[in-house]
Coordinates of C-alpha atoms and ligand atoms in Angstrom, one line a residue:
X54 CA 0.0 0.2 -0.1
X55 CA 3.0 2.1 -0.7
X56 CA 1.1 4.6 -2.8
X57 CA -1.4 5.1 -0.2
X58 CA 1.0 6.1 2.3
X59 CA 0.8 9.5 3.7
X60 CA 3.9 11.4 4.8
X61 CA 3.8 12.2 8.6
X62 CA 3.9 15.7 10.2
X63 CA 7.4 16.5 11.8
X64 CA 6.5 18.1 15.1
X65 CA 9.0 20.6 16.6
X66 CA 9.9 20.2 20.2
X67 CA 7.2 21.4 22.2
X68 CA 9.4 23.8 24.1
X69 CA 9.8 26.0 20.8
X70 CA 5.9 26.1 20.4
X71 CA 4.7 29.6 20.6
X72 CA 1.2 30.0 22.5
X73 CA 1.2 34.1 22.0
X74 CA -1.3 36.0 20.1
X75 CA 0.9 36.2 17.4
X76 CA 2.5 32.8 17.2
X77 CA 3.2 31.4 13.7
X78 CA 1.5 28.1 14.7
X79 CA -1.5 27.5 12.1
X80 CA -5.3 27.1 12.8
X81 CA -6.0 23.8 11.2
X82 CA -9.9 23.5 10.6
X83 CA -11.3 20.2 10.9
X84 CA -11.6 18.9 7.3
X85 CA -13.7 15.9 7.4
X86 CA -13.9 13.6 4.5
X87 CA -16.7 11.4 5.1
X88 CA -20.3 12.1 3.8
X89 CA -23.3 11.8 6.2
X90 CA -24.7 8.3 5.6
X91 CA -28.1 6.8 7.0
X92 CA -30.5 4.1 6.0
X93 CA -29.8 1.6 3.5
X94 CA -26.1 3.5 2.8
X95 CA -25.2 2.8 6.5
X96 CA -25.9 -0.9 5.5
X97 CA -23.6 -1.0 2.5
X98 CA -21.0 0.9 4.3
X99 CA -21.1 -1.9 7.1
X100 CA -21.0 -4.5 4.3
X101 CA -17.9 -2.9 3.1
X102 CA -16.0 -2.3 6.0
X103 CA -16.9 -5.8 7.5
X104 CA -15.7 -7.6 4.1
X105 CA -12.2 -9.4 4.5
X106 CA -10.8 -7.9 1.6
X107 CA -12.3 -4.2 1.2
X108 CA -12.6 -3.6 4.7
X109 CA -9.2 -3.0 5.5
X110 CA -8.6 -0.8 2.2
X111 CA -11.8 1.4 3.0
X112 CA -10.4 1.9 6.7
X113 CA -7.0 2.7 5.7
X114 CA -8.6 5.6 3.0
X115 CA -10.6 6.7 5.9
X116 CA -7.6 7.0 8.3
X117 CA -5.4 8.7 5.5
X118 CA -7.9 11.1 4.1
X119 CA -8.8 12.4 7.6
X120 CA -5.2 13.2 8.2
X121 CA -5.1 10.4 11.1
X122 CA -2.1 9.2 9.2
X123 CA -0.4 12.4 8.8
X124 CA -1.0 13.7 12.2
X125 CA -0.8 10.7 14.3
X126 CA 0.2 7.3 12.8
X127 CA 3.2 8.6 10.8
X128 CA 4.0 11.6 12.3
X129 CA 7.6 12.3 14.0
X130 CA 7.0 13.5 17.6
X131 CA 10.1 14.6 19.8
X132 CA 8.3 14.0 23.2
X133 CA 7.8 10.7 25.0
X134 CA 4.1 9.3 25.8
X135 CA 2.0 10.6 28.6
X136 CA -0.6 7.8 29.4
X137 CA -2.8 9.2 31.9
X138 CA -3.9 12.9 32.6
X139 CA -2.9 13.0 36.2
X140 CA -2.6 16.5 37.9
X141 CA -0.9 15.9 41.3
X142 CA -1.7 19.0 42.9
X143 CA -2.9 22.7 42.7
X144 CA -0.5 25.2 41.8
X145 CA -2.6 28.3 42.2
X146 CA -4.6 30.0 44.8
X147 CA -8.4 30.8 44.3
X148 CA -10.3 33.6 45.4
X149 CA -13.8 33.8 47.3
X150 CA -13.8 30.0 48.4
X151 CA -14.6 27.9 51.2
X152 CA -12.3 25.1 51.8
X153 CA -13.9 21.7 52.4
X154 CA -12.4 19.1 55.0
X155 CA -11.5 16.2 53.1
X156 CA -12.9 13.9 55.7
X157 CA -16.4 15.1 55.2
X158 CA -19.4 12.9 54.1
X159 CA -21.5 13.5 51.2
X160 CA -24.1 14.9 53.4
X161 CA -21.9 17.5 55.3
X162 CA -20.5 18.4 51.9
X163 CA -23.8 19.4 50.7
X164 CA -24.5 21.3 53.8
X165 CA -21.3 23.2 53.1
X166 CA -22.4 24.1 49.5
X167 CA -25.8 25.2 50.9
X168 CA -23.8 27.7 53.0
X169 CA -21.9 29.0 49.9
X170 CA -25.2 30.3 48.7
X171 CA -27.1 33.5 49.1
X172 CA -30.2 32.6 51.4
X173 CA -32.7 35.0 49.9
X174 CA -35.6 32.2 50.0
X175 CA -37.7 33.6 46.6
X176 CA -35.0 32.7 44.1
X177 CA -37.9 33.7 41.8
X178 CA -38.9 30.7 39.7
X179 CA -41.8 30.6 37.3
X180 CA -43.8 32.7 39.8
X181 CA -42.9 36.1 38.2
X182 CA -44.8 35.2 35.2
X183 CA -42.7 36.1 32.0
X184 CA -39.4 34.6 32.7
X185 CA -39.0 31.3 32.8
X186 CA -36.9 29.1 35.0
X187 CA -36.7 25.7 36.0
X188 CA -37.3 24.4 39.5
X189 CA -34.4 23.9 41.7
X190 CA -33.1 21.6 44.2
X191 CA -33.9 24.2 46.9
X192 CA -37.1 24.9 45.5
X193 CA -38.2 21.3 46.0
X194 CA -36.7 21.3 49.5
X195 CA -38.8 24.5 50.6
X196 CA -41.9 22.9 49.0
X197 CA -41.1 19.7 51.1
X198 CA -40.5 21.3 54.4
X199 CA -43.5 23.5 54.2
X200 CA -45.8 20.7 53.2
X201 CA -46.7 22.3 49.8
X202 CA -45.8 19.0 48.5
X203 CA -44.4 16.0 49.1
X204 CA -41.7 13.7 47.7
X205 CA -44.4 11.1 46.9
X206 CA -46.4 13.5 44.7
X207 CA -43.6 14.6 42.8
X208 CA -43.0 11.1 42.0
X209 CA -46.4 10.5 40.9
X210 CA -46.3 13.7 38.8
X211 CA -43.1 12.6 37.4
X212 CA -44.1 9.1 36.2
X213 CA -47.2 10.6 34.5
X214 CA -44.6 12.9 32.6
X215 CA -42.7 10.3 31.6
X216 CA -45.6 8.0 30.4
X217 CA -46.7 11.6 28.5
X218 CA -43.2 11.9 26.9
X219 CA -42.8 8.6 25.5
X220 CA -46.2 8.4 24.2
X221 CA -46.8 8.4 20.4
X222 CA -47.1 12.3 19.9
X223 CA -43.7 13.1 21.7
X224 CA -41.8 10.0 21.5
X225 CA -39.1 11.5 23.5
X226 CA -37.3 8.2 24.4
X227 CA -35.6 9.9 27.5
X228 CA -35.3 6.7 29.4
X229 CA -33.8 3.3 28.6
X230 CA -35.4 2.0 32.0
X231 CA -37.3 3.4 34.8
X232 CA -38.9 1.2 37.5
X233 CA -42.4 2.8 39.0
X234 CA -42.3 0.7 42.0
X235 CA -39.1 1.3 43.0
X236 CA -39.5 5.4 42.6
X237 CA -42.5 5.0 44.5
X238 CA -40.8 3.1 47.2
X239 CA -38.1 5.6 47.5
X240 CA -40.6 8.7 47.4
X241 CA -42.6 7.2 50.3
X242 CA -39.5 6.6 52.3
X243 CA -38.5 10.2 51.7
X244 CA -42.2 11.6 52.3
X245 CA -41.8 9.7 55.8
X246 CA -38.6 11.5 56.6
X247 CA -40.2 14.9 55.9
X248 CA -43.5 14.0 57.8
X249 CA -41.0 13.2 61.1
X250 CA -39.2 16.4 60.3
X251 CA -35.8 14.6 59.8
X252 CA -34.7 15.0 56.0
X253 CA -31.4 13.7 55.5
X254 CA -30.1 16.9 53.6
X255 CA -31.5 19.1 50.9
X256 CA -31.1 16.4 48.5
X257 CA -34.0 14.4 50.2
X258 CA -36.7 13.7 47.8
X259 CA -35.1 15.2 44.9
X260 CA -35.2 13.5 41.5
X261 CA -32.0 12.4 39.8
X262 CA -31.6 10.1 36.7
X263 CA -28.5 8.5 35.8
X264 CA -27.2 7.9 32.4
X265 CA -27.4 4.0 31.5
X266 CA -23.6 3.8 31.4
X267 CA -23.3 3.9 35.1
X268 CA -24.5 1.3 37.8
X269 CA -27.7 2.2 39.5
X270 CA -29.9 -0.6 41.1
X271 CA -32.2 -2.3 40.4
X272 CA -31.2 -1.5 36.7
X273 CA -29.0 -3.4 34.4
X274 CA -26.5 -1.2 32.9
X275 CA -26.9 -1.5 29.1
X276 CA -24.5 1.2 27.9
X277 CA -27.2 1.9 25.4
X278 CA -26.6 -1.6 23.7
X279 CA -28.8 -4.8 23.8
X280 CA -26.2 -7.1 25.0
X281 CA -23.7 -5.4 27.3
X282 CA -26.0 -5.9 30.3
X283 CA -26.1 -9.8 29.6
X284 CA -22.5 -10.2 29.6
X285 CA -21.7 -7.6 32.5
X286 CA -24.0 -7.8 35.7
X287 CA -24.8 -4.8 37.7
X288 CA -24.5 -5.8 41.3
X289 CA -24.3 -2.7 43.1
X290 CA -24.4 1.3 42.8
X291 CA -21.5 3.2 41.3
X292 CA -19.8 5.3 43.9
X293 CA -21.4 8.6 42.8
X294 CA -25.0 7.0 42.8
X295 CA -24.3 5.6 46.3
X296 CA -23.2 9.0 47.3
X297 CA -26.3 10.8 46.2
X298 CA -28.6 7.9 47.7
X299 CA -26.8 8.7 51.1
X300 CA -28.2 12.0 50.8
X301 CA -31.7 11.0 50.3
X302 CA -32.1 11.6 46.5
X303 CA -34.4 9.6 44.7
X304 CA -32.8 7.7 41.7
X305 CA -35.7 7.6 38.9
X306 CA -34.0 5.3 36.2
X307 CA -31.5 5.1 33.4
X308 CA -31.2 7.5 30.9
X309 CA -30.9 7.1 27.1
X310 CA -27.6 7.3 25.6
X311 CA -25.8 7.1 22.1
X312 CA -25.1 3.3 22.0
X313 CA -21.8 2.6 23.5
X314 CA -21.2 6.3 23.6
X315 CA -19.7 5.9 20.3
X316 CA -21.4 8.8 18.7
X317 CA -22.7 12.4 19.3
X318 CA -26.4 12.3 17.8
X319 CA -28.0 10.5 20.7
X320 CA -30.0 8.5 18.0
X321 CA -30.4 5.1 19.3
X322 CA -31.5 2.5 17.1
X323 CA -32.5 0.0 20.1
X324 CA -34.1 2.4 22.6
X325 CA -35.3 5.4 20.3
X326 CA -33.8 8.7 19.2
X327 CA -33.4 11.0 22.2
X328 CA -35.2 14.2 21.1
X329 CA -34.5 17.7 22.1
X330 CA -37.1 19.3 24.2
X331 CA -36.5 22.6 22.8
X332 CA -37.8 21.1 19.4
X333 CA -38.5 17.5 18.9
X334 CA -37.2 17.4 15.5
X335 CA -33.8 18.2 16.6
X336 CA -31.3 15.6 18.1
X337 CA -30.4 16.2 21.8
X338 CA -26.7 15.8 21.3
X339 CA -24.6 12.6 22.9
X340 CA -23.6 10.7 24.5
X341 CA -25.4 11.6 27.8
X342 CA -28.5 12.5 25.7
X343 CA -31.3 11.5 28.1
X344 CA -29.5 13.0 31.0
X345 CA -29.5 16.6 29.2
X346 CA -33.0 16.0 28.0
X347 CA -34.5 15.1 31.4
X348 CA -33.1 18.2 33.1
X349 CA -34.3 20.4 30.1
X350 CA -37.7 19.2 30.2
X351 CA -38.3 19.8 33.8
X352 CA -38.3 16.0 34.8
X353 CA -35.2 16.2 37.5
X354 CA -33.3 19.5 38.7
X355 CA -30.1 17.4 38.2
X356 CA -28.9 14.1 36.4
X357 CA -25.7 12.2 36.2
X358 CA -23.8 11.7 32.7
X359 CA -20.3 10.4 31.8
X360 CA -18.1 12.5 29.5
X361 CA -15.5 10.8 27.3
X362 CA -15.3 13.1 24.4
X363 CA -17.8 16.0 25.3
X364 CA -20.4 13.7 26.3
X365 CA -21.9 15.6 29.2
X366 CA -21.1 19.1 27.8
X367 CA -22.3 18.8 24.5
X368 CA -25.9 17.4 25.1
X369 CA -25.9 20.1 27.7
X370 CA -25.2 22.9 25.2
X371 CA -27.6 21.2 22.8
X372 CA -30.2 21.2 25.2
X373 CA -29.6 24.5 27.4
X374 CA -28.6 23.2 30.6
X375 CA -25.6 23.7 32.5
X376 CA -22.9 20.6 32.0
X377 CA -20.3 20.3 34.7
X378 CA -17.1 18.1 34.0
X379 CA -14.7 18.0 37.1
X380 CA -10.8 17.3 37.1
X381 CA -10.0 13.8 36.0
X382 CA -10.3 11.7 39.2
X383 CA -12.6 14.2 41.2
X384 CA -15.7 12.0 40.6
X385 CA -15.0 8.4 41.2
X386 CA -15.1 6.2 37.9
X387 CA -16.1 3.0 40.1
X388 CA -19.0 1.5 38.7
X389 CA -19.0 3.3 35.4
X390 CA -18.8 1.0 32.4
X391 CA -15.0 0.7 31.5
X392 CA -15.6 1.8 27.7
X393 CA -12.1 3.6 28.2
X394 CA -9.8 4.3 30.7
X395 CA -8.0 7.6 30.5
X396 CA -10.4 10.0 28.9
X397 CA -13.8 9.7 30.4
X398 CA -15.3 10.4 34.0
X399 CA -18.7 11.2 35.1
X400 CA -20.2 14.6 35.1
X401 CA -23.2 16.5 36.1
X402 CA -26.3 18.1 34.1
X403 CA -28.2 20.4 36.1
X404 CA -30.6 23.3 35.5
X405 CA -28.7 25.6 37.2
X406 CA -25.1 26.3 38.6
X407 CA -26.4 26.3 42.1
X408 CA -27.8 22.8 41.6
X409 CA -24.3 21.6 39.9
X410 CA -22.5 22.7 43.0
X411 CA -24.9 21.0 45.4
X412 CA -24.6 17.8 43.3
X413 CA -20.9 18.2 43.1
X414 CA -20.5 18.3 46.7
X415 CA -22.7 14.9 47.0
X416 CA -20.4 13.2 44.4
X417 CA -17.1 14.6 44.6
X418 CA -14.1 12.3 45.7
X419 CA -12.0 14.1 48.3
X420 CA -9.3 11.8 47.6
X421 CA -9.2 11.6 44.0
X422 CA -5.7 9.7 43.2
X423 CA -3.9 6.7 44.7
X424 CA -1.7 8.9 46.6
X425 CA -1.0 9.4 50.3
X426 CA -3.1 12.2 51.9
X427 CA -0.5 14.9 52.0
X428 CA -0.3 15.1 48.2
X429 CA -3.9 15.6 47.7
X430 CA -5.3 18.7 46.0
X431 CA -7.4 20.4 48.4
X432 CA -11.1 20.7 47.8
X433 CA -13.2 23.9 48.0
X434 CA -16.4 25.1 47.3
X435 CA -17.4 28.7 45.5
X436 CA -19.0 31.4 47.7
X437 CA -21.4 32.0 45.3
X438 CA -22.6 35.1 47.0
X439 CA -19.5 37.1 46.0
X440 CA -19.1 37.2 42.2
X441 CA -18.6 40.8 42.2
X442 CA -15.5 40.8 44.2
X443 CA -13.8 38.3 42.0
X444 CA -10.9 40.4 40.7
X445 CA -8.6 40.3 38.0
X446 CA -9.9 37.1 36.1
X447 CA -8.3 36.5 32.7
X448 CA -10.0 34.5 30.0
X449 CA -7.7 33.0 27.4
X450 CA -9.4 33.2 23.8
X451 CA -7.9 32.0 20.8
X452 CA -9.8 34.0 18.2
X453 CA -9.6 31.7 15.2
X454 CA -10.8 28.5 17.0
X455 CA -13.5 30.7 18.9
X456 CA -14.7 31.8 15.6
X457 CA -14.8 28.3 13.9
X458 CA -18.4 27.9 14.9
X459 CA -21.9 29.0 13.1
X460 CA -22.6 32.5 12.6
X461 CA -25.0 32.6 15.4
X462 CA -22.8 31.0 17.7
X463 CA -19.6 32.9 17.2
X464 CA -21.9 36.3 17.4
X465 CA -23.5 35.2 20.5
X466 CA -20.6 34.0 22.3
X467 CA -18.7 37.1 21.4
X468 CA -21.2 39.6 22.6
X469 CA -21.7 37.6 25.7
X470 CA -18.3 37.3 26.6
X471 CA -17.9 41.2 26.1
X472 CA -20.8 41.9 28.4
X473 CA -19.5 39.4 30.9
X474 CA -15.9 41.4 31.0
X475 CA -17.7 44.6 31.2
X476 CA -20.0 43.6 33.8
X477 CA -17.7 42.4 36.3
X478 CA -14.5 44.2 35.3
X479 CA -12.7 41.0 33.8
X480 CA -10.3 40.7 30.8
X481 CA -9.8 38.7 27.6
X482 CA -6.3 37.6 26.8
X483 CA -5.5 36.6 23.3
X484 CA -3.8 33.3 22.8
X485 CA -3.0 30.5 20.6
X486 CA -3.9 27.0 21.3
X487 CA -1.6 25.1 18.6
X488 CA -2.2 21.6 17.6
X489 CA -6.1 21.5 18.1
X490 CA -7.0 19.4 15.1
X491 CA -3.8 16.8 15.8
X492 CA -5.3 16.6 19.7
X493 CA -8.7 15.9 18.3
X494 CA -7.6 12.9 16.3
X495 CA -4.9 11.9 19.0
X496 CA -8.0 11.7 21.4
X497 CA -10.1 9.6 18.8
X498 CA -7.0 7.0 18.3
X499 CA -7.0 7.0 22.1
X500 CA -10.8 6.5 22.9
X501 CA -11.0 4.0 20.1
X502 CA -8.1 1.9 21.2
X503 CA -9.2 1.8 24.8
X504 CA -13.0 1.0 23.7
X505 CA -12.3 -2.0 21.6
X506 CA -9.7 -3.3 23.9
X507 CA -12.0 -3.2 27.0
X508 CA -15.0 -4.7 25.1
X509 CA -13.0 -6.9 22.9
X510 CA -13.7 -10.2 24.7
X511 CA -17.2 -9.5 24.7
X512 CA -17.4 -8.4 21.0
X513 CA -15.8 -11.4 19.8
X514 CA -18.5 -13.6 21.2
X515 CA -21.3 -11.2 19.9
X516 CA -23.3 -11.9 16.8
X517 CA -22.8 -8.4 14.9
X518 CA -26.8 -8.3 14.3
X519 CA -26.9 -7.4 18.1
X520 CA -25.0 -4.3 17.2
X521 CA -26.6 -1.0 15.9
X522 CA -25.5 -0.4 12.3
X523 CA -23.8 2.8 12.9
X524 CA -21.9 1.6 16.0
X525 CA -20.8 -1.4 13.6
X526 CA -19.2 1.2 11.5
X527 CA -17.5 2.8 14.5
X528 CA -16.3 -0.5 15.8
X529 CA -14.5 -1.4 12.9
X530 CA -12.6 2.0 12.6
X531 CA -12.3 1.9 16.4
X532 CA -10.4 -1.5 16.1
X533 CA -8.2 -0.7 13.3
X534 CA -5.4 1.2 15.3
X535 CA -2.0 -0.4 16.4
X536 CA 0.4 0.3 18.9
X537 CA 2.3 2.9 17.3
X538 CA -0.5 4.7 16.6
X539 CA -1.6 4.7 20.3
X540 CA 1.9 5.6 21.3
X541 CA 2.1 8.6 19.2
X542 CA -1.3 9.9 20.3
X543 CA -0.1 9.6 23.9
X544 CA 2.8 11.7 22.7
X545 CA 0.6 14.3 21.4
X546 CA -1.1 14.1 24.7
X547 CA 2.2 15.1 26.5
X548 CA 2.7 18.0 24.1
X549 CA -0.6 19.3 25.0
X550 CA -0.6 19.2 28.7
X551 CA 2.7 21.1 28.5
X552 CA 1.1 23.6 26.0
X553 CA -2.0 24.0 28.3
X554 CA 0.3 24.8 31.3
X555 CA 1.7 27.6 29.5
X556 CA -1.7 28.9 28.4
X557 CA -2.7 28.8 32.0
X558 CA 0.1 30.9 33.0
X559 CA -1.6 34.0 31.1
X560 CA -5.1 33.2 32.1
X561 CA -7.4 31.7 34.6
X562 CA -9.7 29.9 32.1
X563 CA -9.8 29.2 28.6
X564 CA -13.2 30.4 27.1
X565 CA -14.6 28.8 23.9
X566 CA -18.2 28.3 22.4
X567 CA -19.1 24.6 23.9
X568 CA -20.0 23.4 20.3
X569 CA -19.5 24.6 17.0
X570 CA -23.0 23.8 15.8
X571 CA -26.6 23.8 17.6
X572 CA -28.9 20.8 17.6
X573 CA -29.6 19.7 14.0
X574 CA -32.3 18.0 12.6
X575 CA -33.4 14.4 13.3
X576 CA -33.7 12.8 9.8
X577 CA -36.2 9.9 9.7
X578 CA -33.7 7.8 7.6
X579 CA -31.3 7.7 10.8
X580 CA -34.1 6.3 13.2
X581 CA -33.5 2.6 12.8
X582 CA -30.1 2.5 11.6
X583 CA -28.4 5.6 13.4
X584 CA -26.2 7.9 11.4
X585 CA -22.8 8.7 10.5
X586 CA -22.6 12.5 10.2
X587 CA -18.8 13.1 11.2
X588 CA -18.9 16.6 9.8
X589 CA -21.6 17.6 12.6
X590 CA -19.7 15.4 15.0
X591 CA -16.4 17.0 14.1
X592 CA -18.1 20.3 15.0
X593 CA -19.6 19.3 18.2
X594 CA -16.8 18.1 19.7
X595 CA -14.6 20.9 18.6
X596 CA -13.9 22.6 21.8
X597 CA -14.7 19.5 24.1
X598 CA -11.5 17.6 23.7
X599 CA -8.9 19.0 26.4
X600 CA -11.2 18.4 29.1
X601 CA -11.0 14.9 28.3
X602 CA -7.7 14.2 26.9
X603 CA -5.9 16.5 29.6
X604 CA -8.3 15.6 32.2
X605 CA -9.3 19.3 32.7
X606 CA -12.5 20.7 34.5
X607 CA -14.9 22.4 32.3
X608 CA -18.5 23.7 32.4
X609 CA -21.0 24.7 29.8
X610 CA -23.8 27.6 30.2
X611 CA -26.8 28.3 28.0
X612 CA -26.3 31.8 26.7
X613 CA -28.8 32.3 24.2
X614 CA -30.3 30.6 21.2
X615 CA -29.6 30.5 17.5
X616 CA -32.1 32.0 15.1
X617 CA -34.2 28.6 15.1
X618 CA -34.4 28.8 18.6
X619 CA -32.0 26.3 19.5
X620 CA -29.9 26.8 22.7
X621 CA -26.1 27.9 22.5
X622 CA -23.6 27.4 25.2
X623 CA -20.5 29.0 26.4
X624 CA -17.6 27.0 27.9
X625 CA -14.9 27.6 30.2
X626 CA -12.0 25.2 30.6
X627 CA -10.0 25.6 34.0
X628 CA -6.9 24.9 35.5
X629 CA -6.4 21.5 37.3
X630 CA -8.6 21.1 40.6
X631 CA -10.1 24.6 40.1
X632 CA -13.7 23.8 40.2
X633 CA -14.4 26.4 42.4
X634 CA -13.2 29.4 40.4
X635 CA -15.0 27.7 37.1
X636 CA -18.4 27.4 39.1
X637 CA -18.0 30.8 40.2
X638 CA -17.5 32.2 36.8
X639 CA -20.4 29.9 35.4
X640 CA -22.8 31.5 37.9
X641 CA -21.7 34.8 37.3
X642 CA -22.4 34.3 33.4
X643 CA -25.8 32.4 34.3
X644 CA -27.0 35.4 36.2
X645 CA -26.3 37.6 33.1
X646 CA -28.4 35.2 30.9
X647 CA -30.9 33.3 32.7
X648 CA -33.4 35.8 32.4
X649 CA -33.8 35.3 28.7
X650 CA -34.0 31.7 28.7
X651 CA -37.3 30.5 26.3
X652 CA -39.3 27.9 27.7
X653 CA -38.9 24.6 26.0
X654 CA -41.6 23.2 24.0
X655 CA -41.7 20.0 26.2
X656 CA -41.4 20.9 29.7
X657 CA -43.3 19.6 32.7
X658 CA -43.8 21.4 35.9
X659 CA -43.8 19.0 38.9
X660 CA -43.9 21.5 41.5
X661 CA -47.5 22.6 40.1
X662 CA -46.9 26.3 41.2
X663 CA -47.8 28.2 38.1
Ligands
LIG900 C1 -15.4 6.8 27.1 O1 -15.9 6.5 28.3 C2 -16.8 7.4 28.6 C3 -17.0 7.4 30.2 O2 -16.7 6.1 30.7 C4 -18.1 7.5 27.8 O3 -18.8 8.7 28.4 C5 -17.9 7.7 26.5 O4 -19.0 7.6 25.9 C6 -16.8 6.8 26.1 N1 -16.5 6.7 24.7 C7 -16.3 5.8 24.1 C8 -16.1 6.3 22.5 O5 -16.2 4.6 24.5
LIG901 C1 -14.5 36.5 14.9 O1 -16.0 37.0 14.9 C2 -16.3 38.0 15.8 C3 -17.8 38.2 15.8 O2 -18.2 37.6 14.9 C4 -15.6 39.3 14.7 O3 -15.7 40.7 15.3 C5 -14.1 39.1 14.6 O4 -13.7 39.9 13.7 C6 -13.7 37.7 14.1 N1 -12.3 37.6 14.0 C7 -11.8 36.9 13.3 C8 -10.2 36.8 13.2 O5 -12.2 36.4 12.1

């Protein structure tokens, strides 16, 4: 295949790469050479890829045309590999924070989080007619404490709403699994605690949904497939689910997801396409599709997702909710399907930053790494009452990258960032983030190799008819990478880690749009086969990768809508362990924008107080 061999890029030593505004490093836009395919074309494509003779050639051409050979496989890279994005400790100080005792329990931490919030009781949701806001954890908790309603009543409304949403008119496909009896039992127990005046925490009686990639009793963990739960039993809650349960939360079921997390549309051929509550003819994004959609639709104030390549932030942005992915290791991966080892971790989807903080308090892991206590990064929560006093915040912005999005996104993000800086006296610093496209491809090689290695023993025993068509294509490309490609990808990881350390010397956070496109149309031909749309896919993950490949914390906030009324998100990417600052900035941003959020077309008011 000599003719097909693409020459590799020769990388210069990373210390010679300039991250300044006037750097000579080029911006390389993603140039995806793969047409959208769905329906019968997907099946033909599967046939080609799975054929003994044509398959390897087709995969080779795909990898060559999409620059994987040039940037990864055949590249010359001076740096050694870096395999895991571990950040040992915090090397910066944060403003306006409350330090948290590492030995505290989830219940104590939730109380600490509440102490960081302003006490003004009417945080003014839907009551004031014109502006739309979703009910928060504290709204539910107040309503339970004041006996306005009970967890049992809310649970019953929830069940009615889920039935309504999955009926023939809406077909939202929010959940893969939920169990009425189990939900009612938990709600009754919580109701009794409120009757006795002994709720466990502010999370007592709060409905929380969990992506079907994370163990949560009594449900099987399908990973969006028809087979994974048959070869891997779920016998206990994932650690973060356990932590929420210990605070009194009601676990309401397993949300829909892209099959194996191996795609970005949230169209699942087995359990239905998860639709966007803002417009049911649009996708919800993936892979934590259902978790974003249920929060958007008002079914739960928070949900858990898993983020391996933007899988929490992307659907959050497309559905107009908060998506928060802490530093790698800050939430335990135990009880999460091991679809990959070094890029994925749980994240939080919430209606508000306040709720993201409360949930973070419950599920965070004070001792993230397998390290002795004295090298642990400390843990702190933001004093959300004091955004005005955060001084000298600097946002790193790489304009060419920032602008590589649709016109509506570009304008809205640009305008909102200016408004934020003006309002708080903060600054933007122009930087260059080199080798972004190289990083996207290196991340792809990594997640693909890890996923197929991890699932390998199961996949071999499986009849391919049990796997969705689009996932079959994904798995073919996924399984094509060799050790040289994997190692080169880790050398790119090493470079990016160093480059980002330089950028963070100049700024507190990196600011980007969350996605390059907003939610796109759900086409009928994709419903049974799924679709391959690598062009939209690349635009959706354009700004997500460093959060996963480098384990950096990141958060997305809805800041407005495009001309078609679909949500737009702005993302902050933070220094390792700077969750407190990120949430602080996110809260300041949300305060500026929340008053203009439109109400989704599909929305359920479970507190009945209109
Ligand atoms: C990688 O793992 C994370 C978390 O386990 C998950 O969200 C993501 O979908 C996975 N991605 C792939 C492609 O396996
Ligand atoms: C980026 O977009 C903004 C807003 O649309 C515009 O003002 C600016 O000139 C653009 N910059 C570049 C380098 O294209």
